[in-house]
Coordinates of N, CA and C in Angstrom, one line a residue:
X1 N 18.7 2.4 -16.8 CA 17.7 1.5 -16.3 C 18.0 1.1 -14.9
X2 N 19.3 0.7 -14.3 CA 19.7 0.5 -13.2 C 19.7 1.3 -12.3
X3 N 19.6 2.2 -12.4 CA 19.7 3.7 -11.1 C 17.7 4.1 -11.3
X4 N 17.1 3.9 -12.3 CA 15.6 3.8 -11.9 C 15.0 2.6 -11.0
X5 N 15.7 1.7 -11.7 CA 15.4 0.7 -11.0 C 15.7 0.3 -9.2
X6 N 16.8 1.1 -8.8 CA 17.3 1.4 -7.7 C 16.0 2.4 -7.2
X7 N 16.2 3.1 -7.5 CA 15.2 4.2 -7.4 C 13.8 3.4 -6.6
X8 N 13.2 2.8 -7.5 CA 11.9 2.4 -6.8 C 12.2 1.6 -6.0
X9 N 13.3 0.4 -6.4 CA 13.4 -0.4 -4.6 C 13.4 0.5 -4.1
X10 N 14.2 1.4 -3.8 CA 14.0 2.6 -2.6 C 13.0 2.8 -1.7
X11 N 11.9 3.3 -3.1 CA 10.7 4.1 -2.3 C 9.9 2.5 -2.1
X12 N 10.3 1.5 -2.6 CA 9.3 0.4 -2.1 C 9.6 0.0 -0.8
X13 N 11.0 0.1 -0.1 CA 11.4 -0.8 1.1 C 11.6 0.9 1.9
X14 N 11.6 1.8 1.5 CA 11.2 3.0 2.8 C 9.8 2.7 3.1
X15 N 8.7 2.3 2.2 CA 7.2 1.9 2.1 C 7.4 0.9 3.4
X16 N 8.1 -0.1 3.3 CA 8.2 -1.2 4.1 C 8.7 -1.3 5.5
X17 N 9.5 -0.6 5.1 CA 10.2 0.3 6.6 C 9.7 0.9 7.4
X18 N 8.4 1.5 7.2 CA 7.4 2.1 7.8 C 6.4 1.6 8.4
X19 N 5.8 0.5 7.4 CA 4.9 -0.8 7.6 C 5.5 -1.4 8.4
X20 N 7.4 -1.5 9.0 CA 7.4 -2.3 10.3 C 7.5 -1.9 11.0
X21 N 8.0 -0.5 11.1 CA 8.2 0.2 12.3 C 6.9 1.3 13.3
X22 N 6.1 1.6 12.4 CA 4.9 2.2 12.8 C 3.7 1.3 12.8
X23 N 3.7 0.7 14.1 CA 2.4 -0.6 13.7 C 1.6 0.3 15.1
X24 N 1.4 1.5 15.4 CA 0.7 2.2 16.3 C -1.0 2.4 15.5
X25 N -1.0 3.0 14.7 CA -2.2 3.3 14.2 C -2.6 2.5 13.1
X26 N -3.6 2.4 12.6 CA -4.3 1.2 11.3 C -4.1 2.0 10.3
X27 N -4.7 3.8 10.3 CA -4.6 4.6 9.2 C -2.7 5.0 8.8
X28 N -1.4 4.8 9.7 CA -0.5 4.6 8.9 C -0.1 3.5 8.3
X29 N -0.6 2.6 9.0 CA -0.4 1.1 8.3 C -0.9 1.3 7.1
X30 N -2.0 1.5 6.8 CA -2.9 1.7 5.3 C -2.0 2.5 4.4
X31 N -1.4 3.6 4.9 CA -0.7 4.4 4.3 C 0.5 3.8 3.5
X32 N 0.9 3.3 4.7 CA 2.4 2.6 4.2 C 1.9 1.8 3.1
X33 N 1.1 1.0 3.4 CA 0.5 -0.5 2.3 C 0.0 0.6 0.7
X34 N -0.6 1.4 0.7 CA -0.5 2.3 -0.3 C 0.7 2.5 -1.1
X35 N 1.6 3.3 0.0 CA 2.7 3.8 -0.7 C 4.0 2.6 -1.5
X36 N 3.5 1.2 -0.8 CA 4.2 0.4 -1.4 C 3.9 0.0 -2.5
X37 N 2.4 -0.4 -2.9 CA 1.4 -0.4 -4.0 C 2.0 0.4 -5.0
X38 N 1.8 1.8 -4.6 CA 2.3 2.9 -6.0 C 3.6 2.7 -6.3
X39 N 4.5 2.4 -5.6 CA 5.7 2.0 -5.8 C 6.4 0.8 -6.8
X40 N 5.5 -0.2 -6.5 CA 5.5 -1.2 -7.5 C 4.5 -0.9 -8.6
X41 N 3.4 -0.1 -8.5 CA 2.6 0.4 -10.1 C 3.9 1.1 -10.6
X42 N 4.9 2.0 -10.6 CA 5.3 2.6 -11.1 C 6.7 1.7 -11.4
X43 N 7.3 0.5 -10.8 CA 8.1 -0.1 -11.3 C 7.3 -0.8 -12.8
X44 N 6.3 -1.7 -12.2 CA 5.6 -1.9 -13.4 C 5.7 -1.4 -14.6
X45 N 5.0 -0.4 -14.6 CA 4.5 0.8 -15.2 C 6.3 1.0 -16.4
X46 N 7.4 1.5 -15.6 CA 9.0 1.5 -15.9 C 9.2 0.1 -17.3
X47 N 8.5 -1.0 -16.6 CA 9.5 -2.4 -17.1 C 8.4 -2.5 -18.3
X48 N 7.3 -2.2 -18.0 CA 6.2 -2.5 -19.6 C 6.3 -1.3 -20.7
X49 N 7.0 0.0 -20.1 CA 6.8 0.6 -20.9 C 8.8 0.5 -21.7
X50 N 9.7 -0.2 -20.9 CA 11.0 -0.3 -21.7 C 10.8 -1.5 -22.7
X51 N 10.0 -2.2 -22.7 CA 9.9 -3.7 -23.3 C 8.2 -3.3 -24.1
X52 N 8.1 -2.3 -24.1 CA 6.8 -2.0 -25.4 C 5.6 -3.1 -25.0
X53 N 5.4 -3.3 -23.7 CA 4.3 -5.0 -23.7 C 2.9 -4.2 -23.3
X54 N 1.8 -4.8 -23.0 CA 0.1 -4.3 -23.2 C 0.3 -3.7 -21.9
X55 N -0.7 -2.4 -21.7 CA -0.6 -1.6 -20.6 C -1.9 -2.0 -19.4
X56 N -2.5 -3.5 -20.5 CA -4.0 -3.8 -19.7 C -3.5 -4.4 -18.2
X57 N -2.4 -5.0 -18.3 CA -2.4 -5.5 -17.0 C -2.4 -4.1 -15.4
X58 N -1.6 -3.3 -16.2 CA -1.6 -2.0 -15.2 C -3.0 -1.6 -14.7
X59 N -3.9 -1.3 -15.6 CA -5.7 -1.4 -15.2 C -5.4 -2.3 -14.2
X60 N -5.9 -3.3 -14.6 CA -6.2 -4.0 -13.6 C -5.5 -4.5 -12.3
X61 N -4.0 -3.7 -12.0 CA -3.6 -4.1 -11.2 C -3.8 -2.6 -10.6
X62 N -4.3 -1.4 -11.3 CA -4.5 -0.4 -10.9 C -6.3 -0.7 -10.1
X63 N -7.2 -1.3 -10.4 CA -8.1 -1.8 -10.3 C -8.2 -2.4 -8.3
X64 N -7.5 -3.8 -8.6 CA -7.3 -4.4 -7.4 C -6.6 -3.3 -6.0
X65 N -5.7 -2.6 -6.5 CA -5.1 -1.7 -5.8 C -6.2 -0.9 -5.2
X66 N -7.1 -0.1 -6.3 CA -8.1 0.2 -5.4 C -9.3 0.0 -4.3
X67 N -9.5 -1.4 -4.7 CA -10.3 -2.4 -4.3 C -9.5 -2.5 -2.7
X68 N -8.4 -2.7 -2.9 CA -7.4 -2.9 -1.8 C -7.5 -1.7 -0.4
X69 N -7.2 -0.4 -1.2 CA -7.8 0.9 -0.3 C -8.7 1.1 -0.1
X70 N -10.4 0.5 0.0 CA -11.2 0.8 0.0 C -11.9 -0.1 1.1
X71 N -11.3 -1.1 0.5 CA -11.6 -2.3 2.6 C -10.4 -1.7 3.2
X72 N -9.8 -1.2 3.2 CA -8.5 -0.8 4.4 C -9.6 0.6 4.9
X73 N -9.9 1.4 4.2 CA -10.8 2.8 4.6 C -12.0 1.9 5.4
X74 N -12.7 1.1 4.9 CA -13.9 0.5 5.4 C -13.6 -0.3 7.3
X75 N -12.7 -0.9 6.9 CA -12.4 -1.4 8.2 C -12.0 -0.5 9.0
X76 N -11.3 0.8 8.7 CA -10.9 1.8 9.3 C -12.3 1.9 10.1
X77 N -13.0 2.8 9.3 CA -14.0 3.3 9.8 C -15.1 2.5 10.5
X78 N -15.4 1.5 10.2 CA -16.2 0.3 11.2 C -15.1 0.0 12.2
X79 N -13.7 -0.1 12.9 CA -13.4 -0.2 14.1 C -13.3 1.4 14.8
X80 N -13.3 2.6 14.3 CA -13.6 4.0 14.8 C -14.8 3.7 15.3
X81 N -16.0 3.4 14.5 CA -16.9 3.0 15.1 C -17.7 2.9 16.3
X82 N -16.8 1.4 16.1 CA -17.0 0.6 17.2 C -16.4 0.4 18.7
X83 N -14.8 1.5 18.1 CA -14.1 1.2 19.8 C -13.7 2.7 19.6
X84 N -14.1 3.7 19.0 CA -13.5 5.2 19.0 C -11.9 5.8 18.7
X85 N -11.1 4.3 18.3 CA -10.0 5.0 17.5 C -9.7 4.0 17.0
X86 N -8.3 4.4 16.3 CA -7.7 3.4 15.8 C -6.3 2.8 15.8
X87 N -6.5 2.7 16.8 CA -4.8 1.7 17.5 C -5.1 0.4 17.3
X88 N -4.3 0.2 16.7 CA -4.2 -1.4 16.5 C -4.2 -2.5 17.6
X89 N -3.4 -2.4 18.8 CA -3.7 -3.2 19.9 C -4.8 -3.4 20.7
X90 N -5.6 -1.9 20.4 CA -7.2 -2.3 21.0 C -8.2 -3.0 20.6
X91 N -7.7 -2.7 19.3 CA -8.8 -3.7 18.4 C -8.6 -5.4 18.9
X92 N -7.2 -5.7 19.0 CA -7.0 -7.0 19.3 C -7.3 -7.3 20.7
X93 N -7.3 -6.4 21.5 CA -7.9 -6.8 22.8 C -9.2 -7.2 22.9
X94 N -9.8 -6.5 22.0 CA -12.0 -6.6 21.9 C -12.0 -8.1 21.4
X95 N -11.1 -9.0 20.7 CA -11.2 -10.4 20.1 C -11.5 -11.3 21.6

């Protein structure tokens, strides 16, 4: 259980590590924010299924998750739009 559990810290704080270090484009930020998502669905996913507990919560956190990538896609694509890419510091300059 301890070396799985290492395991996903892993892939959750490389997720994070990317989220701080790549703040150039909106579409890797999204990415990153994804990849940390499935990281914690799958710790989840680990701890409910060693302790036998209801799998409803995963829906619905599988749910919100999507809900989550779908205004990240949306805003993507309404600031392409609007200023023709997606760099993060131009958007902040238009404010």
């Amino acid at each position: 259980m301890n070396l799985m559990f290492i395991y996903f810290m892993l892939f959750f704080f490389s997720g994070f590590y990317v989220f701080l270090s790549v703040r150039k484009h909106l579409l890797l930020i999204l990415l990153s924010l994804e990849y940390m998502v499935l990281s914690l669905f799958f710790l989840i996913y680990f701890v409910f299924s060693l302790y036998g507990l209801m799998n409803f919560f995963m829906i619905i956190y599988l749910v919100f998750s999507v809900c989550e990538g779908v205004l990240g896609l949306a805003i993507l694509v309404s600031m392409i739009r609007f200023s023709g890419n997606d760099y993060v510091f131009s958007s902040f300059m238009l404010c």
